[in-house]
Amino acid sequence: METKTVHLAVYDTFADWETGHSTAWLARTGFTVRTVGLTAGRPVTSIGGLRALPDLTLEDLRPEESALLILPGADLWDAGDELAPFARKAREFLGAGTPVAAICGATAGLAREGVLDDRRHTSAVSFYLAATGYAGISLYTEADAVTDGDLITAGPTEPVAFAREILGRLGAFDAAKLDAWFRLFHDSDPAAFEELNA
């Protein structure tokens, strides 16, 4: 039986605005969202000052028990190796055929782990990822968000495009409703509201 549980990584300085559309609309379409942290029982604080208590630890997270792992950006992605275990977990997920979605600084973490070396991807700008020394620069794509197989990537200014790729990959909406959803939240198209709610 296919799982309907999505896992959102949370860590200090995570960019809370980058995953809000994704998690809210997944929850509204029948998915369960659970948070994953490095340690049990220790709250983390987002860039916006929101406190989150992880539902489970990264060590306890299994790809076969998840529909998707979402990695938000965070200041810590570029401040050392503290978040490297999340990039390693992403590699494990992809190896098991379970999708991973990374936005903003999380893409640099995946680049350092070698996850982007053989997959099309995007980020904030190409030279941001190039600074990691990764081998996948030829696969960098100038786009709001990119899906390559089980990997979804986006830059920090594209949380709606990021959510569109996630919702599409998990089948939360059919193609027509997904198009209406994107036109409503990305383009402020009032006609899309009725299409989405038809």
Tab-separated table of C-alpha atoms in Angstrom, residues 16 26 46 52 65 68 73 91 96 103 119 123 128 142-143 148 156 164 168 182 196:
chain	number	residue	atom	x	y	z
A	16	ASP	CA	9.563	28.628	6.861
A	26	LEU	CA	-0.582	18.306	0.591
A	46	SER	CA	12.907	28.832	11.866
A	52	ALA	CA	8.877	23.302	15.729
A	65	GLU	CA	7.639	4.785	5.032
A	68	LEU	CA	8.491	12.410	-0.131
A	73	GLY	CA	16.655	26.162	2.824
A	91	ARG	CA	20.755	10.251	-1.258
A	96	ALA	CA	15.332	3.698	-2.788
A	103	ILE	CA	14.783	24.361	-2.243
A	119	ARG	CA	20.427	15.043	-12.428
A	123	SER	CA	18.785	26.689	-7.397
A	128	TYR	CA	25.913	29.570	-5.952
A	142	GLU	CA	17.584	28.119	-15.525
A	143	ALA	CA	13.994	27.536	-14.407
A	148	ASP	CA	14.245	15.141	-12.815
A	156	PRO	CA	14.442	30.565	-2.792
A	164	ARG	CA	3.490	22.895	-8.131
A	168	GLY	CA	2.162	17.219	-9.457
A	182	PHE	CA	-0.602	27.497	-10.147
A	196	LEU	CA	-9.766	24.993	-8.814
